[in-house]
Short mmCIF file of C-alpha atoms in Angstrom, two decimals:
data_model
loop_
_atom_site.label_atom_id
_atom_site.label_comp_id
_atom_site.label_asym_id
_atom_site.label_seq_id
_atom_site.Cartn_x
_atom_site.Cartn_y
_atom_site.Cartn_z
CA MET P 15 -103.29 -81.50 102.60
CA GLY P 16 -103.42 -83.71 99.50
CA ASP P 17 -101.10 -82.95 96.18
CA ALA P 18 -102.98 -79.53 95.74
CA VAL P 19 -100.94 -76.53 94.79
CA VAL P 20 -101.11 -74.61 98.13
CA ASN P 21 -99.88 -71.11 97.60
CA ASP P 22 -99.92 -67.72 99.12
CA GLU P 23 -102.92 -66.26 96.96
CA TYR P 24 -105.11 -67.66 99.79
CA PRO P 25 -104.55 -67.24 103.43
CA HIS P 26 -106.73 -70.36 104.61
CA TRP P 27 -107.03 -73.90 103.12
CA GLN P 28 -109.56 -76.34 103.84
CA THR P 29 -109.66 -80.03 102.51
CA VAL P 30 -113.39 -80.94 101.57
CA PRO P 31 -114.04 -84.59 100.89
CA LEU P 32 -116.09 -85.44 97.94
CA ARG P 33 -119.18 -87.75 98.60
CA TRP P 34 -120.87 -90.45 96.31
CA LYS P 35 -123.94 -88.19 96.07
CA ASP P 36 -122.04 -85.13 94.82
CA ASN P 37 -121.66 -87.07 91.11
CA ASP P 38 -124.28 -86.13 88.76
CA VAL P 39 -125.65 -88.53 85.99
CA TYR P 40 -122.71 -87.24 83.68
CA GLY P 41 -120.06 -88.71 86.13
CA HIS P 42 -118.78 -85.61 87.51
CA VAL P 43 -119.44 -83.25 90.64
CA ASN P 44 -122.66 -81.36 89.96
CA ASN P 45 -122.13 -77.51 89.66
CA VAL P 46 -124.43 -76.73 92.70
CA VAL P 47 -121.92 -78.78 94.88
CA HIS P 48 -119.56 -76.12 94.08
CA TYR P 49 -121.64 -73.59 95.76
CA SER P 50 -122.20 -75.85 98.62
CA VAL P 51 -118.42 -76.28 99.13
CA MET P 52 -117.93 -72.66 99.09
CA ASP P 53 -120.74 -71.93 101.64
CA THR P 54 -119.20 -74.62 103.98
CA VAL P 55 -115.69 -73.47 104.13
CA ILE P 56 -116.73 -69.83 104.60
CA ASN P 57 -119.17 -70.67 107.45
CA THR P 58 -116.58 -73.08 108.88
CA TRP P 59 -114.36 -70.03 109.14
CA LEU P 60 -116.98 -67.80 110.52
CA ILE P 61 -117.92 -70.25 113.39
CA GLU P 62 -114.54 -71.55 114.35
CA ARG P 63 -112.65 -68.22 113.91
CA GLY P 64 -115.06 -65.65 113.99
CA GLY P 65 -117.32 -66.65 116.93
CA LEU P 66 -120.31 -66.55 114.62
CA ASP P 67 -123.26 -67.95 116.45
CA ILE P 68 -125.82 -69.40 113.53
CA GLU P 69 -128.33 -70.48 116.13
CA THR P 70 -128.82 -68.06 118.67
CA GLY P 71 -126.44 -64.90 117.83
CA GLN P 72 -127.89 -61.25 117.07
CA VAL P 73 -125.76 -60.96 114.05
CA ILE P 74 -126.10 -63.37 110.91
CA GLY P 75 -124.60 -63.27 107.63
CA LEU P 76 -127.08 -63.45 104.38
CA CYS P 77 -125.73 -64.44 100.85
CA VAL P 78 -126.39 -61.73 98.62
CA GLU P 79 -124.44 -62.71 95.63
CA SER P 80 -122.50 -65.71 94.58
CA GLN P 81 -120.49 -66.74 91.19
CA CYS P 82 -118.47 -69.69 90.35
CA LYS P 83 -116.30 -70.08 87.18
CA TYR P 84 -115.79 -73.59 86.15
CA HIS P 85 -112.18 -74.72 84.64
CA ALA P 86 -112.16 -78.59 85.04
CA SER P 87 -114.24 -81.42 86.30
CA VAL P 88 -113.72 -83.79 89.49
CA SER P 89 -115.51 -86.87 90.47
CA PHE P 90 -115.92 -88.85 93.49
CA PRO P 91 -113.85 -90.36 95.04
CA GLY P 92 -111.74 -87.63 95.83
CA GLU P 93 -111.17 -84.38 97.66
CA LEU P 94 -111.10 -80.47 97.04
CA GLU P 95 -108.48 -78.37 98.32
CA VAL P 96 -110.03 -74.83 99.07
CA GLY P 97 -108.57 -72.05 99.25
CA LEU P 98 -110.22 -68.94 101.03
CA ARG P 99 -109.67 -65.31 101.04
CA VAL P 100 -111.46 -61.90 101.48
CA GLY P 101 -111.00 -59.58 98.58
CA HIS P 102 -113.04 -56.64 100.20
CA LEU P 103 -114.14 -56.07 103.60
CA GLY P 104 -116.75 -53.15 103.99
CA ARG P 105 -118.73 -51.64 107.10
CA SER P 106 -121.33 -54.68 106.99
CA SER P 107 -120.26 -56.76 104.06
CA VAL P 108 -117.55 -58.86 102.93
CA ARG P 109 -116.65 -60.49 99.59
CA TYR P 110 -114.98 -63.69 99.80
CA GLU P 111 -112.85 -65.40 96.99
CA VAL P 112 -112.58 -69.07 96.77
CA GLY P 113 -110.26 -71.41 94.69
CA MET P 114 -111.17 -75.05 94.57
CA TYR P 115 -108.24 -77.47 93.57
CA SER P 116 -107.86 -81.05 92.78
CA LYS P 117 -104.38 -82.18 93.10
CA GLU P 118 -102.50 -79.55 90.81
CA THR P 119 -105.61 -78.69 88.79
CA VAL P 120 -107.74 -75.64 89.31
CA ILE P 121 -111.53 -77.10 89.48
CA ALA P 122 -113.13 -73.75 89.90
CA GLU P 123 -112.93 -70.32 91.28
CA GLY P 124 -115.75 -68.28 92.82
CA HIS P 125 -117.01 -65.41 95.02
CA PHE P 126 -119.46 -65.05 97.58
CA VAL P 127 -120.73 -61.83 99.27
CA HIS P 128 -122.19 -61.66 102.66
CA VAL P 129 -123.98 -58.71 104.44
CA PHE P 130 -124.13 -59.18 108.10
CA VAL P 131 -127.50 -58.24 109.35
CA ASP P 132 -129.44 -58.16 112.68
CA ARG P 133 -131.36 -61.40 113.07
CA GLU P 134 -134.58 -59.74 113.84
CA SER P 135 -134.85 -56.53 111.80
CA ARG P 136 -132.72 -58.02 109.05
CA ARG P 137 -131.14 -54.32 108.79
CA PRO P 138 -127.18 -54.35 108.13
CA VAL P 139 -125.11 -54.09 111.08
CA PRO P 140 -121.19 -53.32 111.39
CA VAL P 141 -118.80 -56.14 111.18
CA ASP P 142 -116.74 -55.66 114.33
CA GLY P 143 -115.00 -57.44 117.16
CA LEU P 144 -113.75 -60.97 117.06
CA LEU P 145 -115.94 -61.47 113.65
CA ARG P 146 -113.74 -58.37 112.00
CA GLY P 147 -110.66 -59.90 113.32
CA ALA P 148 -111.35 -63.13 111.75
CA LEU P 149 -112.16 -61.65 108.45
CA GLU P 150 -109.02 -59.30 108.53
CA GLU P 151 -107.18 -62.55 108.81
CA LEU P 152 -108.14 -63.54 105.21
CA ARG P 153 -107.63 -60.08 103.74
CA THR P 154 -105.42 -60.16 100.55
CA GLY P 155 -104.86 -56.50 100.01
CA LEU P 156 -106.99 -56.33 96.95
CA GLY P 157 -110.05 -54.48 98.64
#
């Protein structure tokens, strides 16, 4: 995993390669890419570990809040080492916390809140089963 400082703050780490199109006219990764990276890492975890079926499953996760704080810039070529944890796990919602690093530098930190709902009614449903188990693996004791 590159030269990132991988630490116990985040139970899960994923490497995300930067792409040519991620750079903006100012020569660094555009801010919207950071949100896409968060969404990608979270949903990769949910699909691979939580059994989330994004195409036909009865339960889907809707983003109701997101935020990103930028600490440094990064540019293509390169990669981000992305740390993922759950800061709070409720009955039907979860708050993910994400750290994005390049080598030993914190690039950005953000959070992302999902509410899990029934695909048809869009009403909140309890997070349970395999999905809850996967999210419990990411808990940090913060929430």
